[in-house]
mmCIF file with all atom_site columns, C-alpha atoms in Angstrom:
data_model
loop_
_atom_site.group_PDB
_atom_site.id
_atom_site.type_symbol
_atom_site.label_atom_id
_atom_site.label_alt_id
_atom_site.label_comp_id
_atom_site.label_asym_id
_atom_site.label_entity_id
_atom_site.label_seq_id
_atom_site.pdbx_PDB_ins_code
_atom_site.Cartn_x
_atom_site.Cartn_y
_atom_site.Cartn_z
_atom_site.occupancy
_atom_site.B_iso_or_equiv
_atom_site.pdbx_formal_charge
_atom_site.auth_seq_id
_atom_site.auth_comp_id
_atom_site.auth_asym_id
_atom_site.auth_atom_id
_atom_site.pdbx_PDB_model_num
ATOM 1   C CA . MET A 1 1   ? 0.000  0.000  0.000  1.00 60.00 ? 1   MET A CA 1
ATOM 2   C CA . LYS A 1 2   ? 1.215  3.479  -0.810 1.00 64.00 ? 2   LYS A CA 1
ATOM 3   C CA . LEU A 1 3   ? 0.115  6.529  1.171  1.00 64.00 ? 3   LEU A CA 1
ATOM 4   C CA . LYS A 1 4   ? 1.452  10.042 0.590  1.00 65.00 ? 4   LYS A CA 1
ATOM 5   C CA . GLY A 1 5   ? 4.208  8.551  -1.568 1.00 69.00 ? 5   GLY A CA 1
ATOM 6   C CA . ILE A 1 6   ? 5.377  6.177  1.177  1.00 70.00 ? 6   ILE A CA 1
ATOM 7   C CA . ASP A 1 7   ? 5.393  2.420  0.679  1.00 70.00 ? 7   ASP A CA 1
ATOM 8   C CA . LEU A 1 8   ? 3.679  0.959  3.718  1.00 70.00 ? 8   LEU A CA 1
ATOM 9   C CA . ILE A 1 9   ? 4.894  -2.606 4.152  1.00 69.00 ? 9   ILE A CA 1
ATOM 10  C CA . GLY A 1 10  ? 4.182  -4.227 7.490  1.00 73.00 ? 10  GLY A CA 1
ATOM 11  C CA . GLU A 1 11  ? 2.215  -2.691 10.339 1.00 82.00 ? 11  GLU A CA 1
ATOM 12  C CA . TYR A 1 12  ? 1.748  1.059  10.644 1.00 82.00 ? 12  TYR A CA 1
ATOM 13  C CA . THR A 1 13  ? -0.439 3.370  12.664 1.00 89.00 ? 13  THR A CA 1
ATOM 14  C CA . ILE A 1 14  ? -2.137 6.217  10.854 1.00 85.00 ? 14  ILE A CA 1
ATOM 15  C CA . LYS A 1 15  ? -3.463 8.987  13.082 1.00 89.00 ? 15  LYS A CA 1
ATOM 16  C CA . TYR A 1 16  ? -5.777 11.709 11.822 1.00 88.00 ? 16  TYR A CA 1
ATOM 17  C CA . PHE A 1 17  ? -6.363 14.828 13.903 1.00 90.00 ? 17  PHE A CA 1
ATOM 18  C CA . ASP A 1 18  ? -8.198 18.079 13.188 1.00 91.00 ? 18  ASP A CA 1
ATOM 19  C CA . ASP A 1 19  ? -5.154 19.873 11.829 1.00 94.00 ? 19  ASP A CA 1
ATOM 20  C CA . TYR A 1 20  ? -2.585 17.162 11.067 1.00 94.00 ? 20  TYR A CA 1
ATOM 21  C CA . LEU A 1 21  ? -1.984 13.546 10.193 1.00 93.00 ? 21  LEU A CA 1
ATOM 22  C CA . GLU A 1 22  ? 0.901  11.283 11.149 1.00 94.00 ? 22  GLU A CA 1
ATOM 23  C CA . ILE A 1 23  ? 2.060  7.804  10.253 1.00 92.00 ? 23  ILE A CA 1
ATOM 24  C CA . LEU A 1 24  ? 3.990  5.769  12.816 1.00 94.00 ? 24  LEU A CA 1
ATOM 25  C CA . ASP A 1 25  ? 5.954  2.605  12.067 1.00 92.00 ? 25  ASP A CA 1
ATOM 26  C CA . GLU A 1 26  ? 5.816  -0.607 14.101 1.00 92.00 ? 26  GLU A CA 1
ATOM 27  C CA . ASN A 1 27  ? 8.337  0.881  16.575 1.00 94.00 ? 27  ASN A CA 1
ATOM 28  C CA . ASN A 1 28  ? 6.216  4.006  17.073 1.00 95.00 ? 28  ASN A CA 1
ATOM 29  C CA . ASN A 1 29  ? 8.658  6.150  15.066 1.00 95.00 ? 29  ASN A CA 1
ATOM 30  C CA . ARG A 1 30  ? 6.972  8.975  13.181 1.00 96.00 ? 30  ARG A CA 1
ATOM 31  C CA . ILE A 1 31  ? 7.734  8.365  9.509  1.00 94.00 ? 31  ILE A CA 1
ATOM 32  C CA . TYR A 1 32  ? 5.341  10.949 8.072  1.00 94.00 ? 32  TYR A CA 1
ATOM 33  C CA . TYR A 1 33  ? 3.682  14.116 9.299  1.00 96.00 ? 33  TYR A CA 1
ATOM 34  C CA . GLU A 1 34  ? 1.514  16.601 7.461  1.00 94.00 ? 34  GLU A CA 1
ATOM 35  C CA . ASN A 1 35  ? -0.394 19.578 8.813  1.00 96.00 ? 35  ASN A CA 1
ATOM 36  C CA . SER A 1 36  ? -3.268 21.632 7.443  1.00 93.00 ? 36  SER A CA 1
ATOM 37  C CA . TYR A 1 37  ? -0.812 24.238 6.096  1.00 95.00 ? 37  TYR A CA 1
ATOM 38  C CA . ASP A 1 38  ? 0.699  21.678 3.681  1.00 93.00 ? 38  ASP A CA 1
ATOM 39  C CA . TYR A 1 39  ? 3.884  21.381 5.715  1.00 97.00 ? 39  TYR A CA 1
ATOM 40  C CA . TRP A 1 40  ? 5.113  17.782 5.786  1.00 96.00 ? 40  TRP A CA 1
ATOM 41  C CA . THR A 1 41  ? 8.057  15.706 6.987  1.00 97.00 ? 41  THR A CA 1
ATOM 42  C CA . LYS A 1 42  ? 9.259  12.232 6.065  1.00 96.00 ? 42  LYS A CA 1
ATOM 43  C CA . ARG A 1 43  ? 11.691 10.202 8.149  1.00 96.00 ? 43  ARG A CA 1
ATOM 44  C CA . GLU A 1 44  ? 13.458 6.852  7.854  1.00 95.00 ? 44  GLU A CA 1
ATOM 45  C CA . TYR A 1 45  ? 14.946 4.748  10.633 1.00 96.00 ? 45  TYR A CA 1
ATOM 46  C CA . ASP A 1 46  ? 17.438 1.901  10.717 1.00 96.00 ? 46  ASP A CA 1
ATOM 47  C CA . GLU A 1 47  ? 16.947 -1.440 12.463 1.00 95.00 ? 47  GLU A CA 1
ATOM 48  C CA . CYS A 1 48  ? 18.133 0.122  15.757 1.00 97.00 ? 48  CYS A CA 1
ATOM 49  C CA . ASN A 1 49  ? 15.565 2.964  15.529 1.00 96.00 ? 49  ASN A CA 1
ATOM 50  C CA . ASN A 1 50  ? 18.216 5.551  14.674 1.00 98.00 ? 50  ASN A CA 1
ATOM 51  C CA . GLU A 1 51  ? 16.832 8.275  12.442 1.00 98.00 ? 51  GLU A CA 1
ATOM 52  C CA . ILE A 1 52  ? 18.849 7.954  9.227  1.00 98.00 ? 52  ILE A CA 1
ATOM 53  C CA . TYR A 1 53  ? 16.940 10.240 6.863  1.00 98.00 ? 53  TYR A CA 1
ATOM 54  C CA . PHE A 1 54  ? 14.739 13.314 7.148  1.00 98.00 ? 54  PHE A CA 1
ATOM 55  C CA . GLU A 1 55  ? 13.184 15.593 4.584  1.00 97.00 ? 55  GLU A CA 1
ATOM 56  C CA . ASN A 1 56  ? 10.493 18.238 4.675  1.00 98.00 ? 56  ASN A CA 1
ATOM 57  C CA . SER A 1 57  ? 8.327  20.330 2.395  1.00 97.00 ? 57  SER A CA 1
ATOM 58  C CA . ASP A 1 58  ? 10.781 23.232 2.695  1.00 98.00 ? 58  ASP A CA 1
ATOM 59  C CA . LYS A 1 59  ? 13.252 21.093 0.682  1.00 98.00 ? 59  LYS A CA 1
ATOM 60  C CA . TYR A 1 60  ? 15.544 20.617 3.656  1.00 98.00 ? 60  TYR A CA 1
ATOM 61  C CA . TRP A 1 61  ? 16.923 17.115 4.172  1.00 98.00 ? 61  TRP A CA 1
ATOM 62  C CA . PHE A 1 62  ? 19.603 15.304 6.119  1.00 99.00 ? 62  PHE A CA 1
ATOM 63  C CA . ARG A 1 63  ? 20.989 11.821 6.349  1.00 99.00 ? 63  ARG A CA 1
ATOM 64  C CA . LYS A 1 64  ? 22.956 10.106 9.085  1.00 99.00 ? 64  LYS A CA 1
ATOM 65  C CA . GLU A 1 65  ? 25.038 6.946  9.380  1.00 99.00 ? 65  GLU A CA 1
ATOM 66  C CA . PHE A 1 66  ? 25.677 4.995  12.549 1.00 98.00 ? 66  PHE A CA 1
ATOM 67  C CA . ASP A 1 67  ? 28.265 2.373  13.467 1.00 98.00 ? 67  ASP A CA 1
ATOM 68  C CA . LYS A 1 68  ? 27.444 -1.021 14.998 1.00 97.00 ? 68  LYS A CA 1
ATOM 69  C CA . ASN A 1 69  ? 27.381 0.597  18.468 1.00 97.00 ? 69  ASN A CA 1
ATOM 70  C CA . ASN A 1 70  ? 24.828 3.236  17.397 1.00 98.00 ? 70  ASN A CA 1
ATOM 71  C CA . ASN A 1 71  ? 27.393 6.039  17.404 1.00 98.00 ? 71  ASN A CA 1
ATOM 72  C CA . GLN A 1 72  ? 26.595 8.637  14.762 1.00 99.00 ? 72  GLN A CA 1
ATOM 73  C CA . ILE A 1 73  ? 29.578 8.543  12.403 1.00 98.00 ? 73  ILE A CA 1
ATOM 74  C CA . TYR A 1 74  ? 28.291 10.671 9.522  1.00 99.00 ? 74  TYR A CA 1
ATOM 75  C CA . PHE A 1 75  ? 25.864 13.530 8.944  1.00 99.00 ? 75  PHE A CA 1
ATOM 76  C CA . GLU A 1 76  ? 25.147 15.577 5.856  1.00 99.00 ? 76  GLU A CA 1
ATOM 77  C CA . ASP A 1 77  ? 22.354 17.938 4.939  1.00 98.00 ? 77  ASP A CA 1
ATOM 78  C CA . SER A 1 78  ? 20.908 19.895 2.048  1.00 98.00 ? 78  SER A CA 1
ATOM 79  C CA . ASP A 1 79  ? 22.905 22.963 3.105  1.00 98.00 ? 79  ASP A CA 1
ATOM 80  C CA . ARG A 1 80  ? 26.109 21.019 2.217  1.00 97.00 ? 80  ARG A CA 1
ATOM 81  C CA . PHE A 1 81  ? 27.129 20.767 5.847  1.00 98.00 ? 81  PHE A CA 1
ATOM 82  C CA . TRP A 1 82  ? 28.679 17.452 6.892  1.00 98.00 ? 82  TRP A CA 1
ATOM 83  C CA . ILE A 1 83  ? 30.292 15.848 9.929  1.00 98.00 ? 83  ILE A CA 1
ATOM 84  C CA . LYS A 1 84  ? 32.490 12.746 10.127 1.00 98.00 ? 84  LYS A CA 1
ATOM 85  C CA . ARG A 1 85  ? 33.284 11.038 13.425 1.00 97.00 ? 85  ARG A CA 1
ATOM 86  C CA . GLU A 1 86  ? 35.245 8.015  14.604 1.00 96.00 ? 86  GLU A CA 1
ATOM 87  C CA . PHE A 1 87  ? 34.868 6.191  17.890 1.00 96.00 ? 87  PHE A CA 1
ATOM 88  C CA . ASP A 1 88  ? 37.120 3.759  19.737 1.00 94.00 ? 88  ASP A CA 1
ATOM 89  C CA . LYS A 1 89  ? 36.064 0.361  21.110 1.00 93.00 ? 89  LYS A CA 1
ATOM 90  C CA . ASN A 1 90  ? 34.789 2.094  24.285 1.00 95.00 ? 90  ASN A CA 1
ATOM 91  C CA . ASN A 1 91  ? 32.549 4.430  22.248 1.00 96.00 ? 91  ASN A CA 1
ATOM 92  C CA . ASN A 1 92  ? 34.730 7.459  22.948 1.00 94.00 ? 92  ASN A CA 1
ATOM 93  C CA . GLU A 1 93  ? 34.923 9.942  20.098 1.00 95.00 ? 93  GLU A CA 1
ATOM 94  C CA . ILE A 1 94  ? 38.497 9.914  18.809 1.00 94.00 ? 94  ILE A CA 1
ATOM 95  C CA . TYR A 1 95  ? 38.066 11.952 15.624 1.00 95.00 ? 95  TYR A CA 1
ATOM 96  C CA . TYR A 1 96  ? 35.764 14.768 14.504 1.00 96.00 ? 96  TYR A CA 1
ATOM 97  C CA . GLU A 1 97  ? 35.791 16.677 11.243 1.00 96.00 ? 97  GLU A CA 1
ATOM 98  C CA . ASN A 1 98  ? 33.224 18.929 9.599  1.00 97.00 ? 98  ASN A CA 1
ATOM 99  C CA . SER A 1 99  ? 32.728 20.780 6.339  1.00 96.00 ? 99  SER A CA 1
ATOM 100 C CA . ARG A 1 100 ? 33.695 24.095 7.935  1.00 96.00 ? 100 ARG A CA 1
ATOM 101 C CA . GLY A 1 101 ? 37.261 22.853 8.399  1.00 93.00 ? 101 GLY A CA 1
ATOM 102 C CA . ILE A 1 102 ? 37.110 21.988 12.080 1.00 94.00 ? 102 ILE A CA 1
ATOM 103 C CA . ILE A 1 103 ? 39.164 18.888 12.881 1.00 93.00 ? 103 ILE A CA 1
ATOM 104 C CA . ILE A 1 104 ? 39.574 17.492 16.365 1.00 92.00 ? 104 ILE A CA 1
ATOM 105 C CA . GLY A 1 105 ? 41.746 14.409 16.554 1.00 87.00 ? 105 GLY A CA 1
ATOM 106 C CA . ASN A 1 106 ? 42.111 12.309 19.644 1.00 76.00 ? 106 ASN A CA 1
ATOM 107 C CA . ARG A 1 107 ? 43.246 9.170  17.897 1.00 72.00 ? 107 ARG A CA 1
ATOM 108 C CA . PRO A 1 108 ? 45.797 7.202  19.888 1.00 69.00 ? 108 PRO A CA 1
ATOM 109 C CA . LYS A 1 109 ? 49.337 7.531  18.593 1.00 73.00 ? 109 LYS A CA 1
ATOM 110 C CA . GLU A 1 110 ? 50.458 4.524  16.629 1.00 76.00 ? 110 GLU A CA 1
ATOM 111 C CA . VAL A 1 111 ? 53.448 2.746  18.152 1.00 78.00 ? 111 VAL A CA 1
ATOM 112 C CA . LYS A 1 112 ? 55.716 1.235  15.542 1.00 83.00 ? 112 LYS A CA 1
ATOM 113 C CA . GLN A 1 113 ? 57.548 -1.940 16.400 1.00 87.00 ? 113 GLN A CA 1
ATOM 114 C CA . TYR A 1 114 ? 60.858 -2.953 14.831 1.00 86.00 ? 114 TYR A CA 1
ATOM 115 C CA . THR A 1 115 ? 63.244 -5.836 15.136 1.00 88.00 ? 115 THR A CA 1
ATOM 116 C CA . VAL A 1 116 ? 66.960 -5.115 15.619 1.00 88.00 ? 116 VAL A CA 1
ATOM 117 C CA . ALA A 1 117 ? 67.582 -6.116 12.005 1.00 90.00 ? 117 ALA A CA 1
ATOM 118 C CA . GLU A 1 118 ? 64.907 -3.684 10.769 1.00 91.00 ? 118 GLU A CA 1
ATOM 119 C CA . LEU A 1 119 ? 66.376 -0.851 12.868 1.00 87.00 ? 119 LEU A CA 1
ATOM 120 C CA . GLU A 1 120 ? 69.880 -1.559 11.559 1.00 89.00 ? 120 GLU A CA 1
ATOM 121 C CA . LYS A 1 121 ? 68.569 -1.416 8.013  1.00 91.00 ? 121 LYS A CA 1
ATOM 122 C CA . LEU A 1 122 ? 66.712 1.866  8.680  1.00 88.00 ? 122 LEU A CA 1
ATOM 123 C CA . LEU A 1 123 ? 69.723 3.455  10.387 1.00 88.00 ? 123 LEU A CA 1
ATOM 124 C CA . ASN A 1 124 ? 72.202 1.883  7.983  1.00 92.00 ? 124 ASN A CA 1
ATOM 125 C CA . GLN A 1 125 ? 74.474 0.880  10.855 1.00 91.00 ? 125 GLN A CA 1
ATOM 126 C CA . LYS A 1 126 ? 74.899 -1.856 13.455 1.00 91.00 ? 126 LYS A CA 1
ATOM 127 C CA . ILE A 1 127 ? 73.130 -1.265 16.777 1.00 87.00 ? 127 ILE A CA 1
ATOM 128 C CA . GLU A 1 128 ? 73.228 -2.885 20.185 1.00 85.00 ? 128 GLU A CA 1
ATOM 129 C CA . ILE A 1 129 ? 70.217 -2.830 22.489 1.00 84.00 ? 129 ILE A CA 1
ATOM 130 C CA . ILE A 1 130 ? 71.104 -2.035 26.100 1.00 85.00 ? 130 ILE A CA 1
ATOM 131 C CA . ALA A 1 131 ? 68.894 -2.104 29.161 1.00 82.00 ? 131 ALA A CA 1
ATOM 132 C CA . GLU A 1 132 ? 67.861 1.223  30.690 1.00 82.00 ? 132 GLU A CA 1
ATOM 133 C CA . SER A 1 133 ? 69.218 1.804  34.171 1.00 72.00 ? 133 SER A CA 1
#
């Protein structure tokens, strides 16, 4: 079934009121809203109920992406604004960047490991490892 341009597959709740109508999905997320002034919104959600897409009758839209831990890792909108984020295994934000040039990096420093032979090759000389006192 299609209503207001939305494919309705599964169970949905359609609510009519005096001055607006809304459609809710099986998780009670509002996927469509329209008022008596012809203003409307459409929304999409992922399997974890994160809002991943929004658009309205004013031609504004945005989309979001989430990682497996439901951290928002990407955002972009119709105004060409975007945000990228990275999170560590404890869900701490370790990187942030946006379209206005703001970059905040808290990524852990990478520790490089070398064997004695690799160090000698890099330094082009023999080395001896001594214990710190």
